GROMACS .gro file of N, CA and C in nm:
model
  237
    1MET      N    1   8.021  12.001   7.169
    1MET     CA    2   8.112  11.990   7.193
    1MET      C    3   8.168  11.825   7.223
    2PRO      N    4   8.270  11.770   7.166
    2PRO     CA    5   8.324  11.619   7.245
    2PRO      C    6   8.441  11.654   7.357
    3PHE      N    7   8.402  11.526   7.431
    3PHE     CA    8   8.525  11.512   7.546
    3PHE      C    9   8.651  11.492   7.498
    4VAL      N   10   8.759  11.546   7.543
    4VAL     CA   11   8.897  11.541   7.545
    4VAL      C   12   8.971  11.417   7.617
    5GLN      N   13   9.038  11.348   7.577
    5GLN     CA   14   9.069  11.203   7.692
    5GLN      C   15   9.177  11.248   7.732
    6VAL      N   16   9.210  11.278   7.891
    6VAL     CA   17   9.336  11.281   7.902
    6VAL      C   18   9.376  11.184   8.003
    7ASN      N   19   9.503  11.197   7.965
    7ASN     CA   20   9.592  11.072   8.093
    7ASN      C   21   9.654  11.178   8.185
    8ILE      N   22   9.564  11.161   8.290
    8ILE     CA   23   9.603  11.228   8.420
    8ILE      C   24   9.770  11.192   8.477
    9SER      N   25   9.781  11.089   8.454
    9SER     CA   26   9.953  11.051   8.520
    9SER      C   27  10.037  11.143   8.421
   10ASN      N   28  10.001  11.124   8.272
   10ASN     CA   29  10.084  11.167   8.223
   10ASN      C   30  10.131  11.352   8.246
   11GLU      N   31   9.964  11.406   8.281
   11GLU     CA   32   9.966  11.568   8.298
   11GLU      C   33  10.062  11.588   8.442
   12ILE      N   34  10.028  11.505   8.517
   12ILE     CA   35  10.082  11.506   8.679
   12ILE      C   36  10.267  11.478   8.642
   13GLU      N   37  10.289  11.429   8.568
   13GLU     CA   38  10.427  11.399   8.542
   13GLU      C   39  10.507  11.523   8.480
   14LYS      N   40  10.413  11.570   8.406
   14LYS     CA   41  10.444  11.727   8.309
   14LYS      C   42  10.480  11.793   8.415
   15GLU      N   43  10.366  11.851   8.515
   15GLU     CA   44  10.384  11.942   8.605
   15GLU      C   45  10.456  11.947   8.679
   16LYS      N   46  10.504  11.810   8.715
   16LYS     CA   47  10.587  11.808   8.828
   16LYS      C   48  10.746  11.834   8.782
   17GLU      N   49  10.783  11.829   8.649
   17GLU     CA   50  10.871  11.862   8.573
   17GLU      C   51  10.903  12.002   8.573
   18LYS      N   52  10.785  12.057   8.539
   18LYS     CA   53  10.762  12.209   8.542
   18LYS      C   54  10.786  12.266   8.683
   19SER      N   55  10.763  12.227   8.763
   19SER     CA   56  10.743  12.304   8.899
   19SER      C   57  10.776  12.217   8.994
   20ALA      N   58  10.907  12.254   9.060
   20ALA     CA   59  10.961  12.191   9.221
   20ALA      C   60  10.891  12.191   9.312
   21GLU      N   61  10.798  12.285   9.317
   21GLU     CA   62  10.698  12.321   9.403
   21GLU      C   63  10.590  12.219   9.403
   22PHE      N   64  10.558  12.236   9.278
   22PHE     CA   65  10.424  12.099   9.258
   22PHE      C   66  10.494  11.972   9.294
   23LYS      N   67  10.599  11.918   9.273
   23LYS     CA   68  10.664  11.788   9.285
   23LYS      C   69  10.699  11.786   9.424
   24LYS      N   70  10.708  11.873   9.471
   24LYS     CA   71  10.725  11.844   9.603
   24LYS      C   72  10.632  11.804   9.708
   25THR      N   73  10.518  11.933   9.649
   25THR     CA   74  10.353  11.895   9.716
   25THR      C   75  10.320  11.799   9.688
   26TRP      N   76  10.313  11.703   9.574
   26TRP     CA   77  10.267  11.596   9.520
   26TRP      C   78  10.295  11.491   9.606
   27ASP      N   79  10.432  11.526   9.624
   27ASP     CA   80  10.510  11.390   9.653
   27ASP      C   81  10.446  11.360   9.810
   28GLU      N   82  10.474  11.468   9.866
   28GLU     CA   83  10.436  11.450   9.988
   28GLU      C   84  10.291  11.414  10.028
   29SER      N   85  10.191  11.449   9.936
   29SER     CA   86  10.028  11.398   9.958
   29SER      C   87  10.058  11.232   9.931
   30ARG      N   88  10.111  11.193   9.858
   30ARG     CA   89  10.131  11.046   9.824
   30ARG      C   90  10.200  11.001   9.938
   31GLU      N   91  10.270  11.048   9.998
   31GLU     CA   92  10.360  10.957  10.130
   31GLU      C   93  10.215  11.005  10.231
   32GLU      N   94  10.129  11.146  10.238
   32GLU     CA   95  10.026  11.103  10.342
   32GLU      C   96   9.957  11.007  10.295
   33TYR      N   97   9.868  10.982  10.178
   33TYR     CA   98   9.796  10.918  10.182
   33TYR      C   99   9.848  10.737  10.180
   34ARG      N  100   9.965  10.731  10.181
   34ARG     CA  101  10.011  10.594  10.175
   34ARG      C  102  10.003  10.573  10.349
   35LEU      N  103  10.056  10.671  10.421
   35LEU     CA  104  10.035  10.618  10.560
   35LEU      C  105   9.920  10.635  10.604
   36ILE      N  106   9.818  10.698  10.576
   36ILE     CA  107   9.697  10.691  10.589
   36ILE      C  108   9.607  10.570  10.550
   37GLY      N  109   9.651  10.516  10.467
   37GLY     CA  110   9.582  10.376  10.406
   37GLY      C  111   9.658  10.282  10.496
   38GLU      N  112   9.782  10.290  10.525
   38GLU     CA  113   9.818  10.216  10.642
   38GLU      C  114   9.759  10.181  10.739
   39MET      N  115   9.700  10.329  10.839
   39MET     CA  116   9.636  10.295  10.930
   39MET      C  117   9.503  10.261  10.920
   40ILE      N  118   9.418  10.251  10.833
   40ILE     CA  119   9.308  10.190  10.833
   40ILE      C  120   9.332  10.059  10.786
   41SER      N  121   9.421  10.029  10.725
   41SER     CA  122   9.424   9.875  10.692
   41SER      C  123   9.500   9.804  10.826
   42ILE      N  124   9.561   9.903  10.907
   42ILE     CA  125   9.618   9.821  11.038
   42ILE      C  126   9.497   9.799  11.108
   43ARG      N  127   9.408   9.896  11.118
   43ARG     CA  128   9.259   9.927  11.209
   43ARG      C  129   9.217   9.819  11.192
   44LYS      N  130   9.169   9.783  11.054
   44LYS     CA  131   9.106   9.713  11.039
   44LYS      C  132   9.143   9.562  11.029
   45GLN      N  133   9.250   9.515  11.005
   45GLN     CA  134   9.319   9.378  11.033
   45GLN      C  135   9.292   9.369  11.186
   46ASN      N  136   9.333   9.456  11.276
   46ASN     CA  137   9.288   9.426  11.415
   46ASN      C  138   9.155   9.403  11.482
   47LYS      N  139   9.028   9.430  11.364
   47LYS     CA  140   8.922   9.470  11.406
   47LYS      C  141   8.905   9.559  11.502
   48MET      N  142   8.927   9.686  11.485
   48MET     CA  143   8.951   9.782  11.590
   48MET      C  144   8.833   9.897  11.499
   49THR      N  145   8.753   9.903  11.556
   49THR     CA  146   8.673  10.074  11.548
   49THR      C  147   8.745  10.202  11.561
   50GLN      N  148   8.713  10.316  11.488
   50GLN     CA  149   8.732  10.423  11.462
   50GLN      C  150   8.742  10.466  11.651
   51SER      N  151   8.653  10.420  11.727
   51SER     CA  152   8.630  10.489  11.845
   51SER      C  153   8.755  10.424  11.943
   52GLN      N  154   8.777  10.271  11.918
   52GLN     CA  155   8.887  10.208  11.998
   52GLN      C  156   9.017  10.314  11.971
   53LEU      N  157   9.067  10.317  11.837
   53LEU     CA  158   9.185  10.361  11.758
   53LEU      C  159   9.180  10.516  11.845
   54ALA      N  160   9.076  10.566  11.869
   54ALA     CA  161   9.071  10.694  11.942
   54ALA      C  162   9.118  10.711  12.067
   55GLU      N  163   9.048  10.616  12.140
   55GLU     CA  164   9.090  10.594  12.288
   55GLU      C  165   9.226  10.558  12.311
   56ILE      N  166   9.294  10.429  12.210
   56ILE     CA  167   9.415  10.398  12.253
   56ILE      C  168   9.534  10.549  12.217
   57THR      N  169   9.486  10.662  12.122
   57THR     CA  170   9.551  10.761  12.087
   57THR      C  171   9.524  10.903  12.155
   58GLY      N  172   9.405  10.885  12.256
   58GLY     CA  173   9.388  11.003  12.297
   58GLY      C  174   9.344  11.079  12.212
   59ASN      N  175   9.230  11.052  12.139
   59ASN     CA  176   9.189  11.177  12.059
   59ASN      C  177   9.030  11.106  12.042
   60LYS      N  178   8.937  11.151  11.975
   60LYS     CA  179   8.835  11.132  11.985
   60LYS      C  180   8.777  11.091  11.805
   61GLN      N  181   8.694  11.012  11.829
   61GLN     CA  182   8.668  10.935  11.739
   61GLN      C  183   8.622  11.043  11.587
   62GLN      N  184   8.591  11.138  11.604
   62GLN     CA  185   8.583  11.247  11.487
   62GLN      C  186   8.692  11.253  11.427
   63VAL      N  187   8.816  11.247  11.508
   63VAL     CA  188   8.948  11.313  11.460
   63VAL      C  189   8.988  11.236  11.372
   64ILE      N  190   8.991  11.041  11.434
   64ILE     CA  191   9.049  10.961  11.369
   64ILE      C  192   8.948  10.932  11.207
   65SER      N  193   8.809  10.990  11.204
   65SER     CA  194   8.724  11.022  11.107
   65SER      C  195   8.803  11.118  10.967
   66ARG      N  196   8.818  11.192  11.058
   66ARG     CA  197   8.827  11.303  10.937
   66ARG      C  198   8.988  11.268  10.880
   67ILE      N  199   9.069  11.220  10.973
   67ILE     CA  200   9.202  11.161  10.930
   67ILE      C  201   9.192  11.059  10.799
   68GLU      N  202   9.115  10.954  10.836
   68GLU     CA  203   9.066  10.852  10.723
   68GLU      C  204   9.042  10.902  10.578
   69LYS      N  205   8.938  11.058  10.604
   69LYS     CA  206   8.915  11.076  10.542
   69LYS      C  207   8.981  11.224  10.453
   70ARG      N  208   9.074  11.256  10.531
   70ARG     CA  209   9.184  11.322  10.458
   70ARG      C  210   9.114  11.493  10.468
   71GLU      N  211   9.033  11.487  10.580
   71GLU     CA  212   8.977  11.647  10.594
   71GLU      C  213   9.088  11.705  10.658
   72GLN      N  214   9.089  11.863  10.587
   72GLN     CA  215   9.221  11.933  10.635
   72GLN      C  216   9.207  11.984  10.814
   73SER      N  217   9.069  11.971  10.827
   73SER     CA  218   9.028  12.016  10.973
   73SER      C  219   9.061  11.952  11.069
   74PHE      N  220   9.088  11.837  11.067
   74PHE     CA  221   9.142  11.752  11.126
   74PHE      C  222   9.299  11.779  11.231
   75VAL      N  223   9.371  11.878  11.149
   75VAL     CA  224   9.492  11.918  11.188
   75VAL      C  225   9.440  12.006  11.315
   76GLU      N  226   9.328  12.098  11.281
   76GLU     CA  227   9.277  12.187  11.432
   76GLU      C  228   9.246  12.095  11.527
   77ASP      N  229   9.165  11.988  11.484
   77ASP     CA  230   9.100  11.941  11.647
   77ASP      C  231   9.234  11.858  11.720
   78VAL      N  232   9.333  11.837  11.642
   78VAL     CA  233   9.441  11.736  11.690
   78VAL      C  234   9.499  11.867  11.786
   79LEU      N  235   9.535  11.942  11.774
   79LEU     CA  236   9.605  12.061  11.831
   79LEU      C  237   9.546  12.148  11.952
   0.00000   0.00000   0.00000
């Protein structure tokens, strides 16, 4: 069976046009990824470890790691 080449960007755009819920969820996830990327970038620019950031923010290092990896369970750890 041959592989079918798929343009993921086009497929996402099609889904966004078909479903308002998908579009909303997709757009929210893009913003989340952007914010996480910015947090990582700033942390690294300041030569800061996850542990140091955790101490400043009042969290555990594991929470910072989970946020950076975008693991869903980080929300439960923060609450």
